[in-house]
C-alpha atoms as an extended CHARMM CRD file, in Angstrom:
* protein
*
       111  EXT
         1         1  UNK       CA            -32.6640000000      -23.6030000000     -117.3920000000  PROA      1               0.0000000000
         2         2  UNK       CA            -29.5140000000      -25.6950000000     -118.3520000000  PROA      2               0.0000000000
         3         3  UNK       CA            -28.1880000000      -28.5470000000     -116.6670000000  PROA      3               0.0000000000
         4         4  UNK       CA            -26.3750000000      -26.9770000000     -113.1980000000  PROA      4               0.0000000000
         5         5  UNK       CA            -27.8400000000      -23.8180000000     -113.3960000000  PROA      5               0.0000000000
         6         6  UNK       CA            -30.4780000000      -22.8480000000     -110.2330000000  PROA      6               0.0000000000
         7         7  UNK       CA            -33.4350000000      -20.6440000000     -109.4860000000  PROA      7               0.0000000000
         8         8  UNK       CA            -34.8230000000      -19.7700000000     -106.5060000000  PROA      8               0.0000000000
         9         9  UNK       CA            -35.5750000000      -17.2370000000     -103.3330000000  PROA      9               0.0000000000
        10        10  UNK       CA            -34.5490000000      -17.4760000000      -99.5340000000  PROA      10              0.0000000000
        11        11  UNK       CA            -36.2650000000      -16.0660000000      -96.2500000000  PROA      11              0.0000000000
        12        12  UNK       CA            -34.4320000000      -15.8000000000      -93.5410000000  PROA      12              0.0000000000
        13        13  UNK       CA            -36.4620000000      -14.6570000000      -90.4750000000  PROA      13              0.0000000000
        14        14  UNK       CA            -34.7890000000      -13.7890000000      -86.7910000000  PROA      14              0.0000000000
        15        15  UNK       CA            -36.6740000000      -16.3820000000      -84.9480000000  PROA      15              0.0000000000
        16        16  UNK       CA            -36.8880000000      -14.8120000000      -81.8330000000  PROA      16              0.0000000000
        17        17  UNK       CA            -38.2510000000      -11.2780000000      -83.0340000000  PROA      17              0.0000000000
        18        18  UNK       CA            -39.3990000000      -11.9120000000      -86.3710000000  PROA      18              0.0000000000
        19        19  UNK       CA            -38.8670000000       -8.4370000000      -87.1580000000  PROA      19              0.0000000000
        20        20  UNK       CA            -35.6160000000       -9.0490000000      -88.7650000000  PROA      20              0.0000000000
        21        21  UNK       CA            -35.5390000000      -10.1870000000      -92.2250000000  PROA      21              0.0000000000
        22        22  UNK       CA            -33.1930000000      -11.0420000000      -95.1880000000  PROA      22              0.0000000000
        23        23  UNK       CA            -35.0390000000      -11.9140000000      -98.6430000000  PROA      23              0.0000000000
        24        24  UNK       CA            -32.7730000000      -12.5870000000     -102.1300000000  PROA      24              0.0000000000
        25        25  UNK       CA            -32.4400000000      -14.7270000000     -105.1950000000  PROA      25              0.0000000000
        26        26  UNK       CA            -30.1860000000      -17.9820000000     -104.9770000000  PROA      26              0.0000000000
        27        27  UNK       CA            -27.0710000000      -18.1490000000     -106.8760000000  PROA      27              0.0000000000
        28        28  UNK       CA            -25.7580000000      -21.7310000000     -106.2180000000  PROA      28              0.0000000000
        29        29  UNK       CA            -26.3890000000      -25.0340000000     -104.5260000000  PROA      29              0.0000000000
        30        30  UNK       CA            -24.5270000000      -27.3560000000     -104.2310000000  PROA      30              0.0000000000
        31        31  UNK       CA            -25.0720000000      -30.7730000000     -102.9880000000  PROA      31              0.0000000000
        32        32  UNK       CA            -22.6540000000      -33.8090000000     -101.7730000000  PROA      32              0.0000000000
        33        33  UNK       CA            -23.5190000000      -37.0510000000      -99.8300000000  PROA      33              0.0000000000
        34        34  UNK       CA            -25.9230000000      -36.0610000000      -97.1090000000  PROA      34              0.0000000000
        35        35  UNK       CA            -24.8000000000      -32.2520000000      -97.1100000000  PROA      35              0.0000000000
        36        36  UNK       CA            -26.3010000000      -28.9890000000      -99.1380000000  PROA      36              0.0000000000
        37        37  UNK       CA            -24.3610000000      -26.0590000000      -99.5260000000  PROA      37              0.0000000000
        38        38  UNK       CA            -26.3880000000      -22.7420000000     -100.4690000000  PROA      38              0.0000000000
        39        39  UNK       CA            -25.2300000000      -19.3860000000     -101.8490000000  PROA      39              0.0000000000
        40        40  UNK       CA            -27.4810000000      -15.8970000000     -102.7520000000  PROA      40              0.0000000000
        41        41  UNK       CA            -27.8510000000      -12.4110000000     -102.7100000000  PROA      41              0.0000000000
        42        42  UNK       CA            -30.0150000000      -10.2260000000     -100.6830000000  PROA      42              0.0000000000
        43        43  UNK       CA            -32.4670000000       -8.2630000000     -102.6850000000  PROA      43              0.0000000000
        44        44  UNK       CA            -34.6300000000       -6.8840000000      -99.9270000000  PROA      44              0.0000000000
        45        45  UNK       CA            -34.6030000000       -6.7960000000      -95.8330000000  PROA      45              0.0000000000
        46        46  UNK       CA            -36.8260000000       -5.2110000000      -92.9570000000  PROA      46              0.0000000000
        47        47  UNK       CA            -35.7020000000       -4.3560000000      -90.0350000000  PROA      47              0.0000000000
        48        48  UNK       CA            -31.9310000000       -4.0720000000      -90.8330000000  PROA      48              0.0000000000
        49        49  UNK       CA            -29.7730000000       -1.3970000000      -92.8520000000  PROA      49              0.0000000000
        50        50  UNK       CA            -29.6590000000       -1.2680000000      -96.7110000000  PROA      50              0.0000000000
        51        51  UNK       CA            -28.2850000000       -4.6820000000      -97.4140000000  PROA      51              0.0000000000
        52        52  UNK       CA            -29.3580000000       -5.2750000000     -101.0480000000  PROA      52              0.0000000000
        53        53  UNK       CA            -26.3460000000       -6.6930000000     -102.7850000000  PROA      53              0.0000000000
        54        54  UNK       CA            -24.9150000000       -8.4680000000     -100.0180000000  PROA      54              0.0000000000
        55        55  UNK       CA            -23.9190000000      -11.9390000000     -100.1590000000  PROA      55              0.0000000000
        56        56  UNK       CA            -25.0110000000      -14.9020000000      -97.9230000000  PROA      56              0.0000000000
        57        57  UNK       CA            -24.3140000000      -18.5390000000      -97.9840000000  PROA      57              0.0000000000
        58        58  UNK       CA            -25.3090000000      -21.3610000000      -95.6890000000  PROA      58              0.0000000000
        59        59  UNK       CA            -25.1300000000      -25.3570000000      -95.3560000000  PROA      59              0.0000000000
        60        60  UNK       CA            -27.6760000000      -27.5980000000      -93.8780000000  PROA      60              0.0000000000
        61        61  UNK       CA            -26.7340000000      -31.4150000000      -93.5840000000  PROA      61              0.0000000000
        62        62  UNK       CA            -29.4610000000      -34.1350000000      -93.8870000000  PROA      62              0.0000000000
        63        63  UNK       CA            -28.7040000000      -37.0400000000      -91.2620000000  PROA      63              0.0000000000
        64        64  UNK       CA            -31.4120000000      -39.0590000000      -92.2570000000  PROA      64              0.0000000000
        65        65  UNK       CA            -34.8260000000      -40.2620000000      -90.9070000000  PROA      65              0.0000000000
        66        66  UNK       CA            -36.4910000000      -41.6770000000      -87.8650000000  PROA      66              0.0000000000
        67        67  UNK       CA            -35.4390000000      -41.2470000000      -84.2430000000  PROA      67              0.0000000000
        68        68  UNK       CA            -32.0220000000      -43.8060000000      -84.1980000000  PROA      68              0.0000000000
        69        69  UNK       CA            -30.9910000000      -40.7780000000      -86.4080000000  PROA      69              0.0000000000
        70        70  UNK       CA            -28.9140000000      -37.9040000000      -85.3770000000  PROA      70              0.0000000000
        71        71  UNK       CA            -30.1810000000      -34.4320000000      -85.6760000000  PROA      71              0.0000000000
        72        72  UNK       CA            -30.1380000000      -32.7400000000      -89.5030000000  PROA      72              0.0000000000
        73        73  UNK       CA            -27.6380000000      -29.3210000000      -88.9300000000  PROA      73              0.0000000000
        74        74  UNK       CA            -28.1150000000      -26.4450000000      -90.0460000000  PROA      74              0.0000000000
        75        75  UNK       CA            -25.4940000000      -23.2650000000      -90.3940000000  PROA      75              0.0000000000
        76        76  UNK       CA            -25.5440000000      -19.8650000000      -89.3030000000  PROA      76              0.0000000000
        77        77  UNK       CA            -26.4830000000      -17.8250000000      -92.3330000000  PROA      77              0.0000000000
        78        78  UNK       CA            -23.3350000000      -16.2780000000      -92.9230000000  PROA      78              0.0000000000
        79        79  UNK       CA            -22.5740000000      -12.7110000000      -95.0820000000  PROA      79              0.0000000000
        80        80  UNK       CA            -19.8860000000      -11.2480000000      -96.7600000000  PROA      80              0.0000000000
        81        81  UNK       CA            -20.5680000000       -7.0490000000      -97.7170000000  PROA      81              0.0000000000
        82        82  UNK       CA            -18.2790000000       -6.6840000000     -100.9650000000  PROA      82              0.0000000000
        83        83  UNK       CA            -18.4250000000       -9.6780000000     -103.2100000000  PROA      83              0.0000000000
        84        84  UNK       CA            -21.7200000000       -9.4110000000     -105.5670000000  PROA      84              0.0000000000
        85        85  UNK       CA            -21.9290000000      -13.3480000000     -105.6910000000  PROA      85              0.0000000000
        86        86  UNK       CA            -18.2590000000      -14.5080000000     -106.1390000000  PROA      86              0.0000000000
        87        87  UNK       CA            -18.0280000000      -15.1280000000     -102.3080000000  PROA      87              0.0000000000
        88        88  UNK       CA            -21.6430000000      -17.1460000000     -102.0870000000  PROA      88              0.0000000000
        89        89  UNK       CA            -20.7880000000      -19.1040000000     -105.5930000000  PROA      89              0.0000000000
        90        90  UNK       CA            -17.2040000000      -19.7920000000     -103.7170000000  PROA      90              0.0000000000
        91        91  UNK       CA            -19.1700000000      -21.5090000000     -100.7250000000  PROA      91              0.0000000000
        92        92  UNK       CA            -21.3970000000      -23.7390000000     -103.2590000000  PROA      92              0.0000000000
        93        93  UNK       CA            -18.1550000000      -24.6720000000     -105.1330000000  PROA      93              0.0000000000
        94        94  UNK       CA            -16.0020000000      -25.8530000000     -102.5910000000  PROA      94              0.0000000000
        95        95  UNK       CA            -17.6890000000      -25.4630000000      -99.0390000000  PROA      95              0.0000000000
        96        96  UNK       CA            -15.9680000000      -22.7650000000      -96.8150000000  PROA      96              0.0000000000
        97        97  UNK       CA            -15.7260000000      -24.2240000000      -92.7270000000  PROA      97              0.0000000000
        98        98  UNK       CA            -19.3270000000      -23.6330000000      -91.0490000000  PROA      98              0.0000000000
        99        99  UNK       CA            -20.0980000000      -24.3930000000      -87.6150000000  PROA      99              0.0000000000
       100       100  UNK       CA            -23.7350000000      -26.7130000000      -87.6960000000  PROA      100             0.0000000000
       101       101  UNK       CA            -26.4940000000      -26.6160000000      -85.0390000000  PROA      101             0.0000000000
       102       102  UNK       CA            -28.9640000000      -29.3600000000      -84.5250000000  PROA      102             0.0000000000
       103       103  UNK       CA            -32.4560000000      -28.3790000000      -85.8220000000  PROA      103             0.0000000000
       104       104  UNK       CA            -35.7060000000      -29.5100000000      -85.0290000000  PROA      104             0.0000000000
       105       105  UNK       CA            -37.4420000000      -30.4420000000      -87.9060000000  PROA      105             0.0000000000
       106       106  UNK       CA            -36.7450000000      -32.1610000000      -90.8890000000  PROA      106             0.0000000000
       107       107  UNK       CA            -34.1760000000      -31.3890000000      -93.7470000000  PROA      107             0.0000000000
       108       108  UNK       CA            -34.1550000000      -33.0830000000      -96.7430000000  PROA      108             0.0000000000
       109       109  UNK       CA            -31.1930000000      -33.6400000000      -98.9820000000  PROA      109             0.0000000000
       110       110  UNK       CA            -31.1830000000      -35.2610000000     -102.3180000000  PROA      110             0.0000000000
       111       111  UNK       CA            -28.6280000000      -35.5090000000     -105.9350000000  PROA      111             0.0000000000
């Protein structure tokens, strides 16, 4: 791989049912200060209609450690039917609004 180039998969799993499932390659990520910015495309799913192809970004934010710390944040996983990557490589190269939820657990963000 060359310098700025990425590899990798997602899951995303419906918590509450975990019979709803989006699988895919990464495309982009992005990160700056504290906050990650993530792009892919779906290459498989269960439980939903033929979404192979689509595009899905997301942001998580890493507000540091210990309990004087605020929450990390986490997106919704957000997709976009007609793009084939140029809307999730959009999100990673300049950061489209997201609204962030507190998550419990622990992100980590790093350059």
């Amino acid at each position: 791989m060359q310098r700025g180039e990425v590899r990798g998969q997602f899951l995303v799993q419906r918590q509450r049912s975990g019979e709803t499932q989006l699988s895919g390659e990464v495309i982009c990520f992005e990160v700056v200060g504290n906050t990650a910015r993530i792009g892919g495309v779906v290459t498989a799913q269960k439980g939903l209609p033929a979404w192979q192809g689509v595009d899905v970004y997301w942001t998580v934010v890493d507000n540091g450690e210990g309990n004087a710390s605020l929450p990390d944040q986490i997106s919704l996983v957000h997709t976009v039917f007609t793009s084939g990557g140029a809307i999730a490589q959009s999100h990673c190269d300049s950061g489209f609004a997201v609204g962030l939820n507190d998550v419990f657990g622990n992100i980590q963000v790093r350059p």
